[in-house]
Short mmCIF file of C-alpha atoms in Angstrom, two decimals:
data_model
loop_
_atom_site.label_atom_id
_atom_site.label_comp_id
_atom_site.label_asym_id
_atom_site.label_seq_id
_atom_site.Cartn_x
_atom_site.Cartn_y
_atom_site.Cartn_z
CA MET A 151 -23.28 9.40 6.70
CA LYS A 152 -25.61 11.96 8.26
CA ILE A 153 -28.47 10.63 10.33
CA ARG A 154 -31.67 12.60 10.70
CA PHE A 155 -34.47 10.67 12.43
CA VAL A 156 -37.39 11.18 14.79
CA ALA A 157 -38.34 7.99 16.58
CA GLY A 158 -41.98 7.03 16.44
CA CYS A 159 -42.14 6.89 20.21
CA ALA A 160 -40.07 10.00 20.80
CA VAL A 161 -42.55 12.25 19.04
CA LEU A 162 -45.13 11.34 21.64
CA GLY A 163 -42.96 12.94 24.29
CA LEU A 164 -44.50 10.79 27.00
CA THR A 165 -42.73 8.47 29.44
CA ALA A 166 -45.57 6.00 29.25
CA ALA A 167 -45.33 5.89 25.48
CA LEU A 168 -41.59 5.30 25.64
CA SER A 169 -42.13 2.44 28.02
CA ALA A 170 -44.72 0.94 25.73
CA CYS A 171 -42.21 0.84 22.87
CA SER A 172 -39.99 -1.53 24.85
CA SER A 173 -42.92 -3.62 25.91
CA SER A 174 -42.43 -6.00 28.79
CA SER A 175 -44.37 -8.54 26.74
CA ASP A 176 -41.10 -9.02 24.87
CA ASP A 177 -39.57 -10.74 27.88
CA PRO A 178 -37.72 -13.78 26.47
CA LYS A 179 -39.12 -15.83 29.36
CA SER A 180 -42.70 -14.99 28.40
CA ALA A 181 -45.16 -17.85 28.07
CA ASP A 182 -46.55 -16.32 24.88
CA GLY A 183 -44.34 -18.55 22.75
CA PRO A 184 -41.03 -18.19 20.91
CA GLN A 185 -39.86 -14.74 19.85
CA LYS A 186 -38.03 -14.28 16.57
CA VAL A 187 -35.01 -12.01 16.88
CA THR A 188 -33.72 -10.64 13.58
CA MET A 189 -30.05 -9.67 13.49
CA TRP A 190 -28.26 -7.79 10.72
CA MET A 191 -24.66 -8.96 10.52
CA MET A 192 -22.09 -7.59 8.09
CA LYS A 193 -20.68 -9.80 5.35
CA ASP A 194 -17.46 -11.62 6.29
CA SER A 195 -17.54 -10.45 9.91
CA VAL A 196 -17.62 -14.10 10.96
CA THR A 197 -17.76 -17.44 9.18
CA ASP A 198 -20.97 -19.29 8.39
CA ASP A 199 -19.74 -22.11 10.61
CA TYR A 200 -19.32 -19.74 13.56
CA VAL A 201 -22.88 -18.46 13.13
CA ALA A 202 -24.23 -22.00 12.86
CA ARG A 203 -22.45 -23.10 16.04
CA PHE A 204 -23.64 -20.02 17.90
CA LYS A 205 -27.25 -20.47 16.82
CA LYS A 206 -27.27 -24.12 17.86
CA ASP A 207 -25.85 -23.33 21.29
CA PHE A 208 -28.12 -20.30 21.76
CA ALA A 209 -31.22 -22.32 20.86
CA ALA A 210 -30.30 -24.94 23.46
CA THR A 211 -30.13 -22.33 26.22
CA HIS A 212 -32.91 -19.95 25.07
CA GLU A 213 -35.84 -22.12 24.06
CA ASN A 214 -38.22 -19.16 23.77
CA ILE A 215 -36.05 -17.23 21.29
CA THR A 216 -35.32 -18.03 17.66
CA LEU A 217 -32.51 -16.16 15.93
CA ASP A 218 -32.62 -15.11 12.28
CA VAL A 219 -29.21 -13.80 11.14
CA GLN A 220 -29.41 -11.77 7.94
CA VAL A 221 -26.06 -10.99 6.29
CA GLN A 222 -25.71 -7.46 4.92
CA GLU A 223 -23.43 -6.06 2.23
CA TRP A 224 -21.17 -3.15 3.14
CA ASP A 225 -22.13 -1.20 0.04
CA GLY A 226 -25.00 1.12 0.96
CA ILE A 227 -25.32 -0.16 4.52
CA GLY A 228 -25.37 3.33 6.04
CA GLU A 229 -28.48 4.33 4.16
CA LYS A 230 -30.11 0.97 4.91
CA ILE A 231 -29.50 1.27 8.66
CA THR A 232 -30.72 4.87 8.62
CA ALA A 233 -33.96 3.77 6.99
CA ALA A 234 -34.35 0.87 9.42
CA LEU A 235 -33.93 3.11 12.44
CA ALA A 236 -36.60 5.42 11.05
CA SER A 237 -39.06 2.60 10.38
CA ASN A 238 -41.55 0.80 12.57
CA ASP A 239 -40.18 -2.58 11.55
CA ALA A 240 -36.46 -2.48 12.34
CA PRO A 241 -34.30 -5.55 12.97
CA ASP A 242 -33.73 -6.31 16.63
CA VAL A 243 -29.90 -6.30 16.63
CA ILE A 244 -27.57 -4.55 14.18
CA GLU A 245 -23.80 -4.84 13.81
CA VAL A 246 -22.22 -1.42 13.17
CA GLY A 247 -18.67 -0.13 12.96
CA ASN A 248 -17.51 1.12 16.35
CA THR A 249 -16.88 4.65 15.05
CA GLN A 250 -20.37 4.78 13.48
CA VAL A 251 -22.32 4.48 16.72
CA ALA A 252 -22.39 8.23 17.31
CA GLN A 253 -23.94 8.82 13.89
CA TYR A 254 -26.76 6.38 14.54
CA ALA A 255 -27.29 7.35 18.19
CA SER A 256 -27.72 10.99 17.17
CA SER A 257 -30.85 9.93 15.31
CA GLY A 258 -32.66 9.00 18.50
CA GLY A 259 -33.35 5.58 17.04
CA VAL A 260 -30.87 3.53 19.10
CA LYS A 261 -31.69 2.12 22.53
CA ASP A 262 -29.64 3.31 25.50
CA LEU A 263 -28.11 0.20 27.09
CA SER A 264 -26.32 1.91 29.96
CA GLU A 265 -28.23 -0.08 32.58
CA LYS A 266 -26.85 -3.30 31.06
CA LYS A 267 -23.18 -2.37 31.44
CA ALA A 268 -22.78 -3.92 34.89
CA ASP A 269 -24.47 -7.15 33.80
CA LEU A 270 -22.10 -7.33 30.82
CA LYS A 271 -19.06 -6.54 33.03
CA GLY A 272 -18.40 -3.47 30.92
CA GLU A 273 -15.68 -2.17 33.22
CA ASP A 274 -13.36 -4.61 31.42
CA TRP A 275 -14.24 -3.56 27.86
CA LEU A 276 -11.44 -2.39 25.57
CA PRO A 277 -11.46 1.41 25.70
CA GLY A 278 -11.17 1.79 21.94
CA LEU A 279 -14.36 -0.21 21.47
CA ALA A 280 -16.35 1.01 24.46
CA GLU A 281 -15.70 4.74 24.10
CA PRO A 282 -17.19 5.15 20.59
CA GLY A 283 -20.34 3.40 21.78
CA ARG A 284 -20.75 5.82 24.71
CA ILE A 285 -22.22 9.20 23.84
CA ASP A 286 -22.85 11.86 26.49
CA GLY A 287 -22.37 9.28 29.22
CA LYS A 288 -24.83 6.79 27.74
CA GLN A 289 -23.83 3.41 26.30
CA PHE A 290 -25.58 2.83 22.98
CA GLY A 291 -23.12 0.39 21.40
CA ILE A 292 -21.99 -2.85 23.03
CA PRO A 293 -18.40 -3.81 22.03
CA TRP A 294 -18.26 -6.98 19.92
CA TYR A 295 -14.75 -7.40 18.53
CA ALA A 296 -11.62 -5.37 17.78
CA ALA A 297 -8.80 -5.20 15.28
CA ASN A 298 -5.91 -2.77 15.32
CA ARG A 299 -2.53 -2.13 13.74
CA VAL A 300 0.81 -3.33 15.09
CA VAL A 301 4.41 -3.15 13.92
CA ILE A 302 5.28 -6.10 11.68
CA TYR A 303 8.97 -6.84 11.34
CA ARG A 304 11.37 -9.16 9.57
CA LYS A 305 12.93 -11.47 12.12
CA ASP A 306 15.87 -12.23 9.84
CA HIS A 307 16.61 -8.53 9.36
CA PHE A 308 16.59 -8.01 13.12
CA ALA A 309 18.91 -10.96 13.67
CA LYS A 310 21.36 -9.81 10.99
CA ALA A 311 21.48 -6.35 12.60
CA GLY A 312 22.15 -7.90 16.01
CA ILE A 313 18.77 -6.82 17.41
CA LYS A 314 17.68 -9.42 19.94
CA ALA A 315 14.27 -8.09 21.03
CA PRO A 316 11.56 -5.66 19.84
CA PRO A 317 11.79 -2.10 21.22
CA LYS A 318 9.85 -0.99 24.28
CA THR A 319 10.17 2.79 23.85
CA ARG A 320 10.11 5.27 20.99
CA GLU A 321 13.78 6.05 21.57
CA GLU A 322 14.71 2.38 21.20
CA TRP A 323 12.46 2.10 18.16
CA THR A 324 14.10 4.93 16.21
CA ALA A 325 17.59 3.73 17.20
CA LEU A 326 17.08 0.19 15.92
CA THR A 327 15.27 1.47 12.81
CA LYS A 328 18.35 3.48 11.89
CA LYS A 329 20.43 0.36 12.45
CA LEU A 330 18.21 -1.60 10.05
CA ASN A 331 18.87 0.88 7.24
CA SER A 332 21.73 -1.10 5.74
CA GLY A 333 22.43 -3.66 3.04
CA GLY A 334 19.81 -2.17 0.73
CA ASN A 335 16.99 -2.51 3.26
CA GLN A 336 14.76 0.28 4.52
CA GLY A 337 14.37 0.28 8.28
CA ILE A 338 10.66 1.04 8.06
CA TYR A 339 8.12 1.60 5.32
CA LEU A 340 5.67 4.28 6.45
CA PRO A 341 3.57 6.16 3.87
CA GLY A 342 3.13 9.86 4.55
CA GLN A 343 -0.63 9.81 4.98
CA THR A 344 -1.12 6.92 7.41
CA TRP A 345 -3.23 9.09 9.69
CA TYR A 346 -4.38 6.31 12.04
CA THR A 347 -0.73 5.84 13.02
CA LEU A 348 -0.32 9.58 13.49
CA ALA A 349 -3.39 9.59 15.75
CA GLY A 350 -1.64 7.09 18.06
CA PHE A 351 1.43 9.31 18.32
CA ILE A 352 -0.76 12.35 19.06
CA TRP A 353 -2.65 10.47 21.78
CA ASP A 354 0.66 9.38 23.32
CA GLU A 355 1.59 13.04 23.70
CA GLY A 356 -1.70 13.88 25.42
CA GLY A 357 -3.27 15.47 22.35
CA ASP A 358 -6.26 14.58 20.16
CA LEU A 359 -7.61 15.05 16.66
CA ALA A 360 -10.58 17.03 17.97
CA VAL A 361 -12.16 17.69 21.35
CA LYS A 362 -15.66 18.57 22.46
CA GLU A 363 -16.29 22.26 23.00
CA GLY A 364 -19.77 23.06 24.23
CA GLU A 365 -22.26 21.16 22.12
CA SER A 366 -19.86 20.56 19.24
CA TYR A 367 -16.24 19.64 18.49
CA LYS A 368 -13.12 21.61 17.66
CA GLY A 369 -10.13 20.41 15.62
CA THR A 370 -6.96 20.29 17.74
CA LEU A 371 -4.10 19.31 15.45
CA ASP A 372 -2.48 22.67 16.24
CA THR A 373 -2.00 22.05 19.98
CA PRO A 374 1.58 21.58 21.25
CA GLU A 375 0.78 17.95 22.09
CA ALA A 376 -0.57 17.15 18.62
CA LEU A 377 2.37 18.91 16.98
CA ALA A 378 4.75 16.79 19.05
CA GLY A 379 3.01 13.67 17.73
CA MET A 380 3.45 14.91 14.15
CA GLU A 381 7.12 15.64 14.79
CA PHE A 382 7.72 12.02 15.86
CA TYR A 383 5.83 10.77 12.80
CA LYS A 384 8.07 12.89 10.59
CA GLU A 385 11.20 11.52 12.27
CA LEU A 386 10.09 7.92 11.87
CA GLN A 387 8.80 8.30 8.31
CA ALA A 388 12.14 9.73 7.20
CA LEU A 389 13.86 6.46 8.16
CA GLY A 390 12.28 4.66 5.19
CA LYS A 391 11.33 5.25 1.57
CA GLY A 392 7.58 5.58 1.97
CA PRO A 393 5.86 8.16 -0.27
CA LYS A 394 5.03 11.43 1.43
CA ASP A 395 1.87 12.08 -0.57
CA SER A 396 -0.17 8.87 -0.28
CA ASP A 397 -1.40 6.25 2.15
CA GLU A 398 -0.95 2.47 2.45
CA ALA A 399 -3.25 1.82 -0.52
CA LYS A 400 -1.13 3.61 -3.14
CA PRO A 401 1.05 1.72 -3.74
CA ASN A 402 -0.51 -1.35 -2.15
CA LEU A 403 1.21 -2.06 1.15
CA ALA A 404 1.49 -5.84 0.70
CA ASP A 405 2.98 -5.40 -2.77
CA VAL A 406 5.69 -3.12 -1.41
CA VAL A 407 6.60 -5.38 1.50
CA SER A 408 6.62 -8.52 -0.65
CA LYS A 409 9.64 -7.19 -2.56
CA GLY A 410 11.70 -8.17 0.49
CA ASP A 411 13.60 -5.03 1.45
CA VAL A 412 11.22 -3.70 4.15
CA SER A 413 12.38 -4.41 7.72
CA GLN A 414 9.28 -2.98 9.47
CA TYR A 415 5.84 -1.73 8.56
CA ILE A 416 2.59 -0.93 10.38
CA ALA A 417 -0.58 -2.92 9.61
CA VAL A 418 -3.05 -5.43 11.02
CA PRO A 419 -1.39 -8.85 11.46
CA GLY A 420 -3.54 -10.38 8.76
CA ASN A 421 -1.69 -8.30 6.16
CA VAL A 422 1.20 -10.76 6.42
CA LYS A 423 -0.94 -13.39 4.68
CA LEU A 424 -1.22 -11.10 1.65
CA VAL A 425 2.53 -10.52 1.65
CA GLU A 426 3.23 -14.24 1.81
CA GLU A 427 0.81 -14.91 -1.02
CA ALA A 428 2.69 -12.41 -3.17
CA ASN A 429 6.08 -13.79 -2.12
CA PRO A 430 5.95 -17.32 -0.62
CA GLY A 431 9.66 -17.09 0.11
CA LEU A 432 8.89 -14.72 3.00
CA LYS A 433 6.62 -17.16 4.83
CA GLY A 434 7.53 -17.50 8.51
CA LYS A 435 9.92 -14.55 8.51
CA PHE A 436 7.68 -12.00 10.23
CA GLY A 437 7.26 -11.06 13.86
CA TYR A 438 4.98 -8.54 15.59
CA PHE A 439 5.05 -5.98 18.39
CA PRO A 440 2.84 -3.07 19.52
CA ALA A 441 4.02 0.37 18.48
CA PRO A 442 6.15 1.54 21.42
CA GLY A 443 5.09 4.49 23.53
CA PRO A 444 7.20 7.27 25.05
CA SER A 445 8.00 5.03 28.05
CA ALA A 446 8.38 1.29 28.56
CA ASP A 447 5.52 0.90 31.06
CA LYS A 448 2.85 0.51 28.34
CA PRO A 449 2.63 0.27 24.54
CA GLY A 450 1.83 3.29 22.46
CA ALA A 451 -1.76 4.30 21.86
CA SER A 452 -3.40 2.80 18.79
CA PHE A 453 -6.60 3.31 16.86
CA THR A 454 -8.95 0.43 17.60
CA GLY A 455 -11.32 -0.54 14.84
CA GLY A 456 -14.02 -3.16 15.10
CA SER A 457 -17.75 -3.60 15.56
CA ASP A 458 -20.39 -2.83 18.16
CA LEU A 459 -23.90 -4.25 18.49
CA ILE A 460 -26.91 -1.96 18.86
CA ILE A 461 -30.63 -2.43 19.48
CA PRO A 462 -33.00 -0.11 17.57
CA GLU A 463 -35.70 1.67 19.53
CA ALA A 464 -38.13 0.26 16.98
CA SER A 465 -37.19 -3.34 17.81
CA ARG A 466 -40.24 -5.30 18.88
CA HIS A 467 -38.20 -7.74 20.96
CA GLN A 468 -35.71 -5.65 22.89
CA ASP A 469 -35.34 -7.97 25.87
CA ALA A 470 -34.78 -10.98 23.65
CA ALA A 471 -32.39 -8.93 21.51
CA TYR A 472 -30.36 -8.18 24.62
CA GLU A 473 -30.08 -11.90 25.33
CA VAL A 474 -28.52 -12.37 21.87
CA ILE A 475 -26.04 -9.55 22.49
CA LYS A 476 -25.18 -10.89 25.93
CA ALA A 477 -24.36 -14.29 24.47
CA PHE A 478 -22.31 -12.94 21.55
CA THR A 479 -20.28 -10.66 23.83
CA GLY A 480 -19.81 -13.17 26.66
CA GLU A 481 -16.69 -15.22 27.37
CA LYS A 482 -17.58 -18.41 25.50
CA TRP A 483 -18.33 -16.87 22.13
CA GLN A 484 -15.78 -14.08 22.42
CA LYS A 485 -12.98 -16.61 22.85
CA ASP A 486 -14.40 -18.78 20.10
CA MET A 487 -14.48 -15.76 17.78
CA ALA A 488 -10.89 -14.85 18.63
CA LYS A 489 -9.68 -18.29 17.61
CA THR A 490 -11.95 -18.56 14.59
CA MET A 491 -11.55 -15.06 13.15
CA SER A 492 -8.24 -13.80 14.62
CA TYR A 493 -10.03 -10.87 16.27
CA VAL A 494 -9.21 -9.28 19.61
CA PRO A 495 -11.99 -10.05 22.14
CA ASN A 496 -13.97 -7.19 23.63
CA LYS A 497 -12.49 -7.58 27.13
CA THR A 498 -8.90 -7.43 28.31
CA SER A 499 -9.54 -10.44 30.57
CA PHE A 500 -10.18 -12.62 27.50
CA ALA A 501 -6.67 -12.11 26.13
CA ASP A 502 -5.68 -15.68 27.02
CA ALA A 503 -7.69 -16.80 24.00
CA LEU A 504 -4.89 -15.41 21.83
CA THR A 505 -2.07 -17.35 23.48
CA GLY A 506 0.25 -18.94 20.94
CA ASN A 507 -0.55 -16.54 18.10
CA GLU A 508 2.19 -13.93 18.03
CA GLY A 509 0.34 -11.48 15.80
CA LEU A 510 -2.85 -11.59 17.84
CA GLU A 511 -0.95 -11.30 21.12
CA ALA A 512 0.70 -8.12 19.84
CA MET A 513 -2.66 -6.82 18.63
CA ALA A 514 -4.27 -7.50 22.02
CA ALA A 515 -1.42 -5.76 23.83
CA ALA A 516 -1.87 -2.72 21.62
CA ALA A 517 -5.66 -2.80 22.01
CA ALA A 518 -5.28 -2.47 25.78
CA ASN A 519 -4.18 1.13 25.08
CA GLY A 520 -6.61 1.56 22.21
CA ARG A 521 -8.46 4.73 21.31
CA ALA A 522 -11.02 5.78 18.75
CA THR A 523 -11.81 8.80 16.63
CA PRO A 524 -13.82 11.71 18.13
CA ASN A 525 -17.35 10.75 19.10
CA SER A 526 -19.07 13.19 16.75
CA PRO A 527 -21.92 12.24 14.41
CA GLU A 528 -20.12 14.32 11.76
CA TRP A 529 -16.73 12.58 12.01
CA ALA A 530 -17.50 10.47 8.92
CA ALA A 531 -17.66 13.71 6.94
CA VAL A 532 -14.18 14.63 8.19
CA GLU A 533 -12.82 11.32 6.93
CA ALA A 534 -14.52 11.84 3.58
CA THR A 535 -12.43 14.94 2.80
CA ASN A 536 -9.67 14.10 5.31
CA PRO A 537 -7.67 17.29 5.82
CA ILE A 538 -5.39 15.28 8.11
CA LYS A 539 -3.80 13.58 5.12
CA GLY A 540 -3.10 16.86 3.36
CA TYR A 541 -1.65 18.29 6.56
CA MET A 542 0.71 15.35 6.94
CA THR A 543 2.00 15.63 3.38
CA ALA A 544 2.51 19.37 3.78
CA VAL A 545 4.64 18.89 6.91
CA LEU A 546 6.64 16.01 5.43
CA THR A 547 7.46 18.09 2.35
CA GLY A 548 8.87 20.97 4.37
CA LYS A 549 6.00 23.33 5.11
CA ASP A 550 5.59 24.94 8.54
CA PRO A 551 3.88 22.44 10.89
CA ALA A 552 2.12 25.05 13.04
CA THR A 553 0.65 26.87 10.04
CA GLU A 554 -0.51 23.69 8.33
CA ALA A 555 -1.90 22.25 11.57
CA LYS A 556 -3.97 25.37 12.11
CA LYS A 557 -5.43 25.09 8.61
CA ALA A 558 -6.30 21.44 9.10
CA SER A 559 -7.80 22.10 12.53
CA GLU A 560 -10.00 24.86 11.15
CA SER A 561 -11.20 22.53 8.39
CA ILE A 562 -12.05 19.82 10.92
CA THR A 563 -13.89 22.31 13.13
CA LYS A 564 -15.94 23.61 10.22
CA THR A 565 -17.00 20.10 9.22
CA LEU A 566 -17.84 19.00 12.75
CA ARG A 567 -20.04 22.07 13.31
CA LYS A 568 -22.23 21.60 10.26
#
């Protein structure tokens, strides 16, 4: 999605005009009567019951604000948000994917909330959620919730192989995976184009998918660090029977695992429910751990997906909108959301809300070392053509890594500089 927008206030070019657009008359404590805050929330982000409980509690503590939550469909949401940001009648709060913040912020239609970071205790935000919402040092997106991939394993396979505990390092991980390749089982199922997993390995080595160079970004899959990450991916992928030319959707990951011969795979914990539905005989046989890093002192880096909350510049009730965001992202409703939706809260200090849920505990541990894709407004265009996938297949099928990485990096650079 490409965002091109000139804010109604911005064209005035005057500080006074900018101030007028975030009128102090929108103070939620104003005596002018209740303010109606409209929030766009994505379908299935949270349950209806969660929203109802939040609204009841919020109304009891914010008598001058009424909250109207409008559920949005994912299909076509980019265009709808773009139009809203360009209008004079935008909603007051919008839920957006964490990696989409840069696209919307580049329009000039999203309010800079940097001055609110201290009030929200933003120093404790998960990096993988906070970083995509921060562009050029300014915080446009406020982290709401996270979800990320972990290693899911068969406890019975581990026990049969004499493996008593999950690995803490890459070296331990590959060693036990080789050990699991027996009795007709595959030690790990890893499709050749699972590029989010590759990104974690690249970050572990100190590399990146792309880095900022001047006013734009440059693809960096051809750096020594990124190549080292690809080399580890190749080593691990070879320890299973995953296809080299497709991702986790083809064939469907849950369908593959439900056959019963996969000892490990990488996915969000919720994927286990799909596996168990396909094969009820596997219920209760899975465990979870964060992908190990090069050393045992911390888990490997992982891509952190999730949602941020933004306030449009065109919102007529910005102060009241902030009160809604503050409540949603505060301790009470973050912990409630974690238990209700099996999401990772936006702060590392809220991890105790996940106690007793093995999958969520593993996800939270991984999220503590979470990262996100490059903060470019054009990154969505990279994912649309995704030269990373083609690069991975080329390397896994025997082509020269350095040559293929250079091609992919050049493709990424060209897209990011459009």
